[in-house]
Structure formats: structure tokens, C-alpha cells
Amino acid sequence: MQSNTERFPKGFLWGGAVAANQCEGAYNEDGKGLSTQDIAPRGIIGKITKEPTEDNLKLIGIDFYHRYKEDIKLFAQMGFKTFRTSIAWSRIFPNGDDAMPNERGLQFYDDLFDECLKYGMEPLVTISHYETPLALSKNYDGWVNRKLIGFFENYCKTIFDRYKNKVKYWLTFNEINSVLHQPYMSGGIFTDKEKLTKQDLYQAIHHELVASAMAVKIGHEMMPGAKIGCMILGVPNYPLTPDPSDVIEAMKQDRENLYFADVHVRGVYPKYMDKYFKDNNIKIIMEPGDAEVLKNTVDFVSFSYYMSSCATSDLTKAKGASGNIISGVPNPYLESSQWGWQIDPKGLRYILNLYYDRYQKPLFIVENGLGAVDELVIGKDGNKTVDDDYRIKYLNDHLVQVAKAIEDGVDVMGYTSWGCIDLVSASTAEFKKRYGFIYVDRNNDGTGTLERYKKKSFNWYKEVIRTNGKNLI
Ligand code: BG6
């Protein structure tokens, strides 16, 4: 029997993850342009507004833009080996199509990455995390327009050149497959979801896939030694029953997501998409050179994992379980979070094996965590804290399954827990749903001092990292 110390490889990248738009705030400071998030006060569940409105909690976020030094110091206290954040594209190119970058935006990330490196923490950078410059969305309809490939290429060249000596790990598009469900938030597509044709949606996806491969190509040329990965919203689909029709349905639903990783890893469209395109009368317009660019495949596959789902061919049962982006049929064997997300630690072992068998590429879990209502109390030492045993249990149970997957033979590079510090949620844009090891005093109505307090899970995670997983049970 292997001891716990050996269950995670030496150099395993333990850490935490956030995204610029959910924590930085400072939405209009130092030359930043508006992003799609700045006019989405209710996240993906509500309507967008004409202008940024005060009830949009993301405009201030947790004021990470001004407090990052304090926060990075806390992450360092937990022993983070890596910190995942995104670069807000509209801080660098306020309108997305500007000729020149915004120096103050570039300087902010220089300072942020220096602060991480000061503590020996590798920045893990998402190039685009649900925060397309608003002007690209309004004026071009986001990724529906092929011109975005060029703007994105220019943005990538700028940040690669600037941070090539500071950032080794890069992710192209956050949860790239989520564009299927959230075209505005994920793809900056301004056309109403209801009016968006499948032709335009899949053409937009093609543009993103080409842009992602282009980023890998120029990233490798400009930064030898850099590791560039794709990022997939990982939700495995189980057949609801052993009925073979349910098994086929699960296969089909899995392919909707796997298709994105398949292109990133294999460098070509999978054969099964031919039928899908034919059945749905979709004709992907491939320009000369696209097929060649797609051959620039990723170094690793990263993904988020919060839940699994069930698939059924029986339409009368085909609804019920919630999720932030994808919802499916409830699994009677699983419990749910306060937001209705089904909790399935074993699903993480399953998806790690599924991806590794399919791709034989290193895998990186770059999001996983429990969104819950936390209560601030006075701890034994007189400091404010949260007794978040439920979060410790959730994370422990998932990490035990990661260890089992590693034992199965899966190559796992690292694990960054989502929302390592409380932040504004993506789907509902609220503050009440907290993921962090660090409590931030901010409420749904916008009140709060923005002070930071360590939760019980803070010291627990610190111990996980210190012992390289030995304290997991
Ligand atoms: C992922 C996103 O889908 O889930 C994050 O990449 C998001 O941006 C996370 O915050 C959790 O979702 P939510 O809606 O609870 O914030």
C-alpha cells in the first residue's frame, strides 16, 4: 500500500484560482475599457444593461486590483506553488481592436506576477476568461466575426512578449465549450441566444479554436519552454439507466464537450462532428491555412470540475439538476450543494481517467470547489473566522479521488481550487456564494468593509500543501 506522501508527485502544482472580472474591480481605472461583464449585473441568469450599473458587484469585486499584495501574501502563507488568474483583455486593449496597448494595464500584471514570483509562486494565466472587451462584442458580435482571430493574436503577442520571462503556464480560453450554452459570456456574442443560428455559433467556435491554436503556435515561438493548455468545462455524463439508448445519449452529450478538447489535442476536427454538422445543416467556413494552424496542439489539457450529470433518452425525465453553465438530469445517488450542483468526487477520478485514456497528455485541474453560504464567527483566538467543515470535506473527498486517479496512472500536473479567496460568482453574480479559504467582508447588497479573514479551511489547505496530500483522509 502506497503511503499518502507518495500519492502526489514531487513538484505537484498546488494552488488556487480566480478570474480578473470576478475579483479585480477597478473596472474603469488606469485606462481599462469595458468588458462584457461590466454590463452583466446578474451574471448569466439576467439581462445585460446599457451601461455599468451600481448593483453590478463585479465593478468593485473584492478590490483585488488594489489589494493584491495582501492577498498574494495570504496565498503564500498557505504555501501555494501556483496562482491562476486571468488577464483582463480590456485592460490591455480597451476596445480589443486598438492599435496600441495600454501601458498602465500591462504594468499592473507585471507587478502582480512579480509579487507571485517573489514567493516562488508560478503564475498560471488564462488569456480569456469570460471578459471579452465590450467593443468587440457590440461592434463585431464577438467570436462570430473572423476578425477576432487577428485581434486575439495581437493581444497574445503583446502579453507573451511582455511576460515571457515571468509566466510559464498559459491557458487559452476559459471553459471554451461553455460558448455552446452561454454565447455572450463565453464568446462575447451580442446576438440574443434565442436568435443565434447554429451556423453562426459553430462558426464562432471555429474561430476560437483557430485562435487558440494560433496562441499555442506563437506562444511556442516566442516563449520556448512555455506550457500552453486548453481549458474545458468538464462534466462527465453518466447514462441514467443501463438502457442502451441512455448509453448512446450519454455518448452524444459527452461528445458535445469532448469535441473541443479533441481538436486542441489532435489538431483536427473529430469525425463524429461531420455527421453533427450535416444533420444540423452547418457548413464551417475554413479559410486556407486554418487546418494547418489547428495542428499546433496543446501541451496539456486543463479543466474545471464541479459536478457530473446524467443523460437519458426519455425526454420526460430530461431536466432537474442545476449547474452554472450546464444542467442535466439529477443522479439519485448524489447529494447537491446549496445551489443544486450535484456533488460527485468519484466523477473527478472518472473524468481524469477518461481524458488521460483519450489524450495521453498531462492534465491540470484548474477549478474545483464548493460554493456555499458562510457564517462569520469569532474563533478561539478571538479573530473572525468561518468554521467551513463542509468545504474541507468537499475538497478532501475530491482530492482523495485525484490521488486515486494518479494511482490509476493518470499524469496530473496540479490542482488549483476555485475561488481561493471569496469573489463574485460567475453565474449569478452574487457574493453570498463563497468558495474561498479567505473570507471577504462583502455582501450581496454591496455593503462590507472588504476586510479579509482566514477560514478554518485556510489552515487545512496549508497542511495539504505542506504534506503534499498526506493529511487527506
Ligand atoms: C466556472 C467558471 O464555470 O465556474 C468560473 O470558470 C466560475 O468563472 C466557476 O466562477 C463557479 O461558478 P459560479 O457561478 O458559482 O461562480
mmCIF file of N, CA and C in Angstrom, residues 292-377:
data_model
loop_
_atom_site.group_PDB
_atom_site.id
_atom_site.type_symbol
_atom_site.label_atom_id
_atom_site.label_comp_id
_atom_site.label_asym_id
_atom_site.label_seq_id
_atom_site.Cartn_x
_atom_site.Cartn_y
_atom_site.Cartn_z
ATOM 1 N N GLU A 292 -3.938 24.002 -41.094
ATOM 2 C CA GLU A 292 -2.515 23.971 -40.716
ATOM 3 C C GLU A 292 -2.333 24.553 -39.305
ATOM 4 N N VAL A 293 -3.016 25.667 -39.034
ATOM 5 C CA VAL A 293 -2.888 26.308 -37.715
ATOM 6 C C VAL A 293 -3.398 25.363 -36.616
ATOM 7 N N LEU A 294 -4.504 24.668 -36.891
ATOM 8 C CA LEU A 294 -5.087 23.774 -35.877
ATOM 9 C C LEU A 294 -4.114 22.677 -35.440
ATOM 10 N N LYS A 295 -3.127 22.417 -36.285
ATOM 11 C CA LYS A 295 -2.156 21.349 -35.944
ATOM 12 C C LYS A 295 -1.236 21.739 -34.789
ATOM 13 N N ASN A 296 -1.298 22.995 -34.377
ATOM 14 C CA ASN A 296 -0.491 23.407 -33.219
ATOM 15 C C ASN A 296 -1.225 22.983 -31.951
ATOM 16 N N THR A 297 -0.913 21.810 -31.496
ATOM 17 C CA THR A 297 -1.675 21.215 -30.395
ATOM 18 C C THR A 297 -1.114 21.621 -29.031
ATOM 19 N N VAL A 298 -1.973 21.477 -28.026
ATOM 20 C CA VAL A 298 -1.640 21.952 -26.673
ATOM 21 C C VAL A 298 -0.638 21.041 -25.962
ATOM 22 N N ASP A 299 0.012 21.615 -24.950
ATOM 23 C CA ASP A 299 0.977 20.841 -24.148
ATOM 24 C C ASP A 299 0.271 20.042 -23.055
ATOM 25 N N PHE A 300 -0.870 20.553 -22.618
ATOM 26 C CA PHE A 300 -1.623 19.855 -21.573
ATOM 27 C C PHE A 300 -3.094 20.222 -21.687
ATOM 28 N N VAL A 301 -3.908 19.433 -21.011
ATOM 29 C CA VAL A 301 -5.354 19.699 -21.015
ATOM 30 C C VAL A 301 -5.751 20.106 -19.604
ATOM 31 N N SER A 302 -6.342 21.284 -19.473
ATOM 32 C CA SER A 302 -6.826 21.685 -18.148
ATOM 33 C C SER A 302 -8.345 21.715 -18.188
ATOM 34 N N PHE A 303 -8.932 21.588 -17.018
ATOM 35 C CA PHE A 303 -10.395 21.590 -16.975
ATOM 36 C C PHE A 303 -10.909 21.995 -15.600
ATOM 37 N N SER A 304 -12.171 22.409 -15.578
ATOM 38 C CA SER A 304 -12.863 22.680 -14.313
ATOM 39 C C SER A 304 -13.704 21.453 -14.014
ATOM 40 N N TYR A 305 -13.890 21.177 -12.752
ATOM 41 C CA TYR A 305 -14.753 20.055 -12.388
ATOM 42 C C TYR A 305 -15.548 20.415 -11.131
ATOM 43 N N TYR A 306 -16.835 20.459 -11.272
ATOM 44 C CA TYR A 306 -17.725 20.730 -10.129
ATOM 45 C C TYR A 306 -18.761 19.637 -9.946
ATOM 46 N N MET A 307 -19.115 18.961 -11.016
ATOM 47 C CA MET A 307 -20.245 18.033 -10.949
ATOM 48 C C MET A 307 -20.233 17.079 -12.135
ATOM 49 N N SER A 308 -21.046 16.033 -12.002
ATOM 50 C CA SER A 308 -21.310 15.164 -13.144
ATOM 51 C C SER A 308 -22.783 15.352 -13.506
ATOM 52 N N SER A 309 -23.197 14.682 -14.550
ATOM 53 C CA SER A 309 -24.594 14.809 -14.954
ATOM 54 C C SER A 309 -25.082 13.458 -15.474
ATOM 55 N N CYS A 310 -26.377 13.313 -15.599
ATOM 56 C CA CYS A 310 -26.914 12.071 -16.169
ATOM 57 C C CYS A 310 -27.601 12.371 -17.490
ATOM 58 N N ALA A 311 -27.555 11.387 -18.369
ATOM 59 C CA ALA A 311 -28.185 11.559 -19.678
ATOM 60 C C ALA A 311 -29.260 10.492 -19.848
ATOM 61 N N THR A 312 -30.364 10.894 -20.430
ATOM 62 C CA THR A 312 -31.451 9.946 -20.679
ATOM 63 C C THR A 312 -32.058 10.188 -22.053
ATOM 64 N N SER A 313 -32.544 9.113 -22.630
ATOM 65 C CA SER A 313 -33.219 9.262 -23.914
ATOM 66 C C SER A 313 -34.708 9.563 -23.684
ATOM 67 N N ASP A 314 -35.147 9.464 -22.427
ATOM 68 C CA ASP A 314 -36.546 9.703 -22.077
ATOM 69 C C ASP A 314 -36.748 11.188 -21.767
ATOM 70 N N LEU A 315 -37.322 11.894 -22.706
ATOM 71 C CA LEU A 315 -37.420 13.352 -22.573
ATOM 72 C C LEU A 315 -38.257 13.804 -21.381
ATOM 73 N N THR A 316 -39.126 12.948 -20.875
ATOM 74 C CA THR A 316 -39.949 13.360 -19.724
ATOM 75 C C THR A 316 -39.100 13.493 -18.463
ATOM 76 N N LYS A 317 -37.887 12.889 -18.475
ATOM 77 C CA LYS A 317 -37.025 12.975 -17.290
ATOM 78 C C LYS A 317 -35.879 13.952 -17.488
ATOM 79 N N ALA A 318 -35.776 14.494 -18.689
ATOM 80 C CA ALA A 318 -34.555 15.220 -19.047
ATOM 81 C C ALA A 318 -34.456 16.631 -18.478
ATOM 82 N N LYS A 319 -34.622 16.794 -17.210
ATOM 83 C CA LYS A 319 -34.375 18.091 -16.578
ATOM 84 C C LYS A 319 -34.231 17.899 -15.071
ATOM 85 N N GLY A 320 -33.821 18.917 -14.368
ATOM 86 C CA GLY A 320 -33.807 18.800 -12.916
ATOM 87 C C GLY A 320 -32.592 19.300 -12.200
ATOM 88 N N ALA A 321 -31.386 18.802 -12.508
ATOM 89 C CA ALA A 321 -30.215 19.214 -11.737
ATOM 90 C C ALA A 321 -29.670 20.531 -12.264
ATOM 91 N N SER A 322 -29.206 21.374 -11.341
ATOM 92 C CA SER A 322 -28.694 22.672 -11.784
ATOM 93 C C SER A 322 -27.197 22.622 -11.980
ATOM 94 N N GLY A 323 -26.693 23.668 -12.584
ATOM 95 C CA GLY A 323 -25.259 23.876 -12.744
ATOM 96 C C GLY A 323 -25.104 25.313 -13.149
ATOM 97 N N ASN A 324 -23.886 25.826 -13.177
ATOM 98 C CA ASN A 324 -23.785 27.233 -13.557
ATOM 99 C C ASN A 324 -23.941 27.416 -15.057
ATOM 100 N N ILE A 325 -23.399 26.462 -15.831
ATOM 101 C CA ILE A 325 -23.446 26.598 -17.282
ATOM 102 C C ILE A 325 -24.315 25.492 -17.870
ATOM 103 N N ILE A 326 -24.085 24.283 -17.385
ATOM 104 C CA ILE A 326 -24.785 23.130 -17.948
ATOM 105 C C ILE A 326 -25.675 22.538 -16.863
ATOM 106 N N SER A 327 -26.906 22.198 -17.195
ATOM 107 C CA SER A 327 -27.722 21.480 -16.206
ATOM 108 C C SER A 327 -28.212 20.192 -16.839
ATOM 109 N N GLY A 328 -28.479 19.202 -16.007
ATOM 110 C CA GLY A 328 -28.857 17.920 -16.573
ATOM 111 C C GLY A 328 -29.862 17.186 -15.715
ATOM 112 N N VAL A 329 -29.876 15.879 -15.849
ATOM 113 C CA VAL A 329 -30.835 15.052 -15.118
ATOM 114 C C VAL A 329 -30.228 14.683 -13.773
ATOM 115 N N PRO A 330 -30.976 14.818 -12.672
ATOM 116 C CA PRO A 330 -30.400 14.514 -11.362
ATOM 117 C C PRO A 330 -30.010 13.045 -11.221
ATOM 118 N N ASN A 331 -28.916 12.817 -10.524
ATOM 119 C CA ASN A 331 -28.429 11.479 -10.244
ATOM 120 C C ASN A 331 -28.938 11.097 -8.849
ATOM 121 N N PRO A 332 -29.757 10.043 -8.741
ATOM 122 C CA PRO A 332 -30.356 9.718 -7.448
ATOM 123 C C PRO A 332 -29.332 9.302 -6.393
ATOM 124 N N TYR A 333 -28.113 9.033 -6.784
ATOM 125 C CA TYR A 333 -27.087 8.597 -5.826
ATOM 126 C C TYR A 333 -26.301 9.756 -5.227
ATOM 127 N N LEU A 334 -26.545 10.960 -5.709
ATOM 128 C CA LEU A 334 -25.703 12.088 -5.282
ATOM 129 C C LEU A 334 -26.481 13.138 -4.506
ATOM 130 N N GLU A 335 -25.746 13.830 -3.625
ATOM 131 C CA GLU A 335 -26.327 14.976 -2.922
ATOM 132 C C GLU A 335 -25.964 16.249 -3.680
ATOM 133 N N SER A 336 -26.647 17.314 -3.316
ATOM 134 C CA SER A 336 -26.403 18.564 -4.049
ATOM 135 C C SER A 336 -25.923 19.673 -3.123
ATOM 136 N N SER A 337 -25.253 20.648 -3.702
ATOM 137 C CA SER A 337 -24.825 21.830 -2.936
ATOM 138 C C SER A 337 -26.046 22.725 -2.718
ATOM 139 N N GLN A 338 -25.852 23.805 -1.949
ATOM 140 C CA GLN A 338 -26.966 24.737 -1.701
ATOM 141 C C GLN A 338 -27.465 25.381 -2.999
ATOM 142 N N TRP A 339 -26.648 25.308 -4.035
ATOM 143 C CA TRP A 339 -27.073 25.860 -5.325
ATOM 144 C C TRP A 339 -27.531 24.763 -6.285
ATOM 145 N N GLY A 340 -27.719 23.559 -5.752
ATOM 146 C CA GLY A 340 -28.276 22.473 -6.566
ATOM 147 C C GLY A 340 -27.276 21.759 -7.450
ATOM 148 N N TRP A 341 -25.970 22.019 -7.247
ATOM 149 C CA TRP A 341 -24.966 21.334 -8.063
ATOM 150 C C TRP A 341 -24.694 19.979 -7.420
ATOM 151 N N GLN A 342 -24.750 18.924 -8.205
ATOM 152 C CA GLN A 342 -24.591 17.587 -7.632
ATOM 153 C C GLN A 342 -23.120 17.286 -7.325
ATOM 154 N N ILE A 343 -22.889 16.846 -6.113
ATOM 155 C CA ILE A 343 -21.511 16.656 -5.628
ATOM 156 C C ILE A 343 -21.065 15.219 -5.896
ATOM 157 N N ASP A 344 -19.992 15.081 -6.669
ATOM 158 C CA ASP A 344 -19.582 13.744 -7.121
ATOM 159 C C ASP A 344 -18.046 13.624 -7.168
ATOM 160 N N PRO A 345 -17.421 13.406 -6.014
ATOM 161 C CA PRO A 345 -15.943 13.298 -6.013
ATOM 162 C C PRO A 345 -15.430 12.199 -6.933
ATOM 163 N N LYS A 346 -16.120 11.056 -6.962
ATOM 164 C CA LYS A 346 -15.635 9.954 -7.804
ATOM 165 C C LYS A 346 -15.676 10.323 -9.286
ATOM 166 N N GLY A 347 -16.568 11.224 -9.630
ATOM 167 C CA GLY A 347 -16.638 11.681 -11.023
ATOM 168 C C GLY A 347 -15.332 12.345 -11.453
ATOM 169 N N LEU A 348 -14.620 12.905 -10.473
ATOM 170 C CA LEU A 348 -13.347 13.542 -10.814
ATOM 171 C C LEU A 348 -12.319 12.476 -11.183
ATOM 172 N N ARG A 349 -12.288 11.388 -10.430
ATOM 173 C CA ARG A 349 -11.384 10.277 -10.802
ATOM 174 C C ARG A 349 -11.765 9.751 -12.188
ATOM 175 N N TYR A 350 -13.067 9.652 -12.395
ATOM 176 C CA TYR A 350 -13.561 9.127 -13.668
ATOM 177 C C TYR A 350 -13.130 10.018 -14.842
ATOM 178 N N ILE A 351 -13.330 11.318 -14.692
ATOM 179 C CA ILE A 351 -13.031 12.209 -15.832
ATOM 180 C C ILE A 351 -11.522 12.315 -16.066
ATOM 181 N N LEU A 352 -10.740 12.233 -14.994
ATOM 182 C CA LEU A 352 -9.274 12.239 -15.160
ATOM 183 C C LEU A 352 -8.846 11.024 -15.987
ATOM 184 N N ASN A 353 -9.414 9.869 -15.668
ATOM 185 C CA ASN A 353 -9.090 8.657 -16.436
ATOM 186 C C ASN A 353 -9.589 8.753 -17.867
ATOM 187 N N LEU A 354 -10.799 9.284 -18.009
ATOM 188 C CA LEU A 354 -11.390 9.424 -19.357
ATOM 189 C C LEU A 354 -10.502 10.290 -20.254
ATOM 190 N N TYR A 355 -10.113 11.456 -19.719
ATOM 191 C CA TYR A 355 -9.287 12.373 -20.515
ATOM 192 C C TYR A 355 -7.912 11.769 -20.780
ATOM 193 N N TYR A 356 -7.338 11.120 -19.782
ATOM 194 C CA TYR A 356 -5.971 10.621 -19.961
ATOM 195 C C TYR A 356 -5.934 9.459 -20.952
ATOM 196 N N ASP A 357 -6.932 8.581 -20.857
ATOM 197 C CA ASP A 357 -7.002 7.474 -21.816
ATOM 198 C C ASP A 357 -7.143 8.014 -23.236
ATOM 199 N N ARG A 358 -7.904 9.078 -23.353
ATOM 200 C CA ARG A 358 -8.205 9.627 -24.677
ATOM 201 C C ARG A 358 -7.038 10.432 -25.251
ATOM 202 N N TYR A 359 -6.331 11.158 -24.384
ATOM 203 C CA TYR A 359 -5.344 12.125 -24.885
ATOM 204 C C TYR A 359 -3.875 11.825 -24.576
ATOM 205 N N GLN A 360 -3.621 11.094 -23.522
ATOM 206 C CA GLN A 360 -2.224 10.859 -23.070
ATOM 207 C C GLN A 360 -1.433 12.168 -22.958
ATOM 208 N N LYS A 361 -2.107 13.171 -22.464
ATOM 209 C CA LYS A 361 -1.450 14.468 -22.224
ATOM 210 C C LYS A 361 -1.546 14.750 -20.726
ATOM 211 N N PRO A 362 -0.591 15.480 -20.155
ATOM 212 C CA PRO A 362 -0.731 15.853 -18.742
ATOM 213 C C PRO A 362 -2.039 16.618 -18.521
ATOM 214 N N LEU A 363 -2.647 16.390 -17.373
ATOM 215 C CA LEU A 363 -3.924 17.042 -17.055
ATOM 216 C C LEU A 363 -3.737 17.986 -15.872
ATOM 217 N N PHE A 364 -4.509 19.058 -15.887
ATOM 218 C CA PHE A 364 -4.405 20.057 -14.815
ATOM 219 C C PHE A 364 -5.836 20.397 -14.380
ATOM 220 N N ILE A 365 -6.148 20.141 -13.109
ATOM 221 C CA ILE A 365 -7.476 20.529 -12.590
ATOM 222 C C ILE A 365 -7.351 21.978 -12.156
ATOM 223 N N VAL A 366 -7.909 22.882 -12.930
ATOM 224 C CA VAL A 366 -7.686 24.300 -12.641
ATOM 225 C C VAL A 366 -8.890 24.973 -11.973
ATOM 226 N N GLU A 367 -9.954 24.198 -11.738
ATOM 227 C CA GLU A 367 -11.092 24.708 -10.958
ATOM 228 C C GLU A 367 -11.807 23.539 -10.315
ATOM 229 N N ASN A 368 -12.098 23.686 -9.035
ATOM 230 C CA ASN A 368 -12.914 22.724 -8.304
ATOM 231 C C ASN A 368 -13.156 23.369 -6.948
ATOM 232 N N GLY A 369 -14.359 23.249 -6.431
ATOM 233 C CA GLY A 369 -14.618 23.863 -5.133
ATOM 234 C C GLY A 369 -16.096 23.877 -4.812
ATOM 235 N N LEU A 370 -16.407 24.304 -3.612
ATOM 236 C CA LEU A 370 -17.797 24.316 -3.141
ATOM 237 C C LEU A 370 -18.264 25.743 -2.898
ATOM 238 N N GLY A 371 -19.301 26.149 -3.611
ATOM 239 C CA GLY A 371 -19.923 27.442 -3.362
ATOM 240 C C GLY A 371 -20.941 27.263 -2.251
ATOM 241 N N ALA A 372 -20.769 27.989 -1.147
ATOM 242 C CA ALA A 372 -21.664 27.796 -0.002
ATOM 243 C C ALA A 372 -21.877 29.120 0.721
ATOM 244 N N VAL A 373 -22.933 29.152 1.551
ATOM 245 C CA VAL A 373 -23.174 30.321 2.402
ATOM 246 C C VAL A 373 -22.302 30.141 3.639
ATOM 247 N N ASP A 374 -21.467 31.113 3.949
ATOM 248 C CA ASP A 374 -20.570 31.024 5.111
ATOM 249 C C ASP A 374 -21.034 31.990 6.195
ATOM 250 N N GLU A 375 -20.795 31.578 7.434
ATOM 251 C CA GLU A 375 -21.146 32.473 8.545
ATOM 252 C C GLU A 375 -19.876 32.881 9.274
ATOM 253 N N LEU A 376 -19.693 34.166 9.393
ATOM 254 C CA LEU A 376 -18.509 34.676 10.074
ATOM 255 C C LEU A 376 -18.731 34.596 11.585
ATOM 256 N N VAL A 377 -17.797 33.962 12.308
ATOM 257 C CA VAL A 377 -17.921 33.826 13.778
ATOM 258 C C VAL A 377 -16.599 34.265 14.412
#
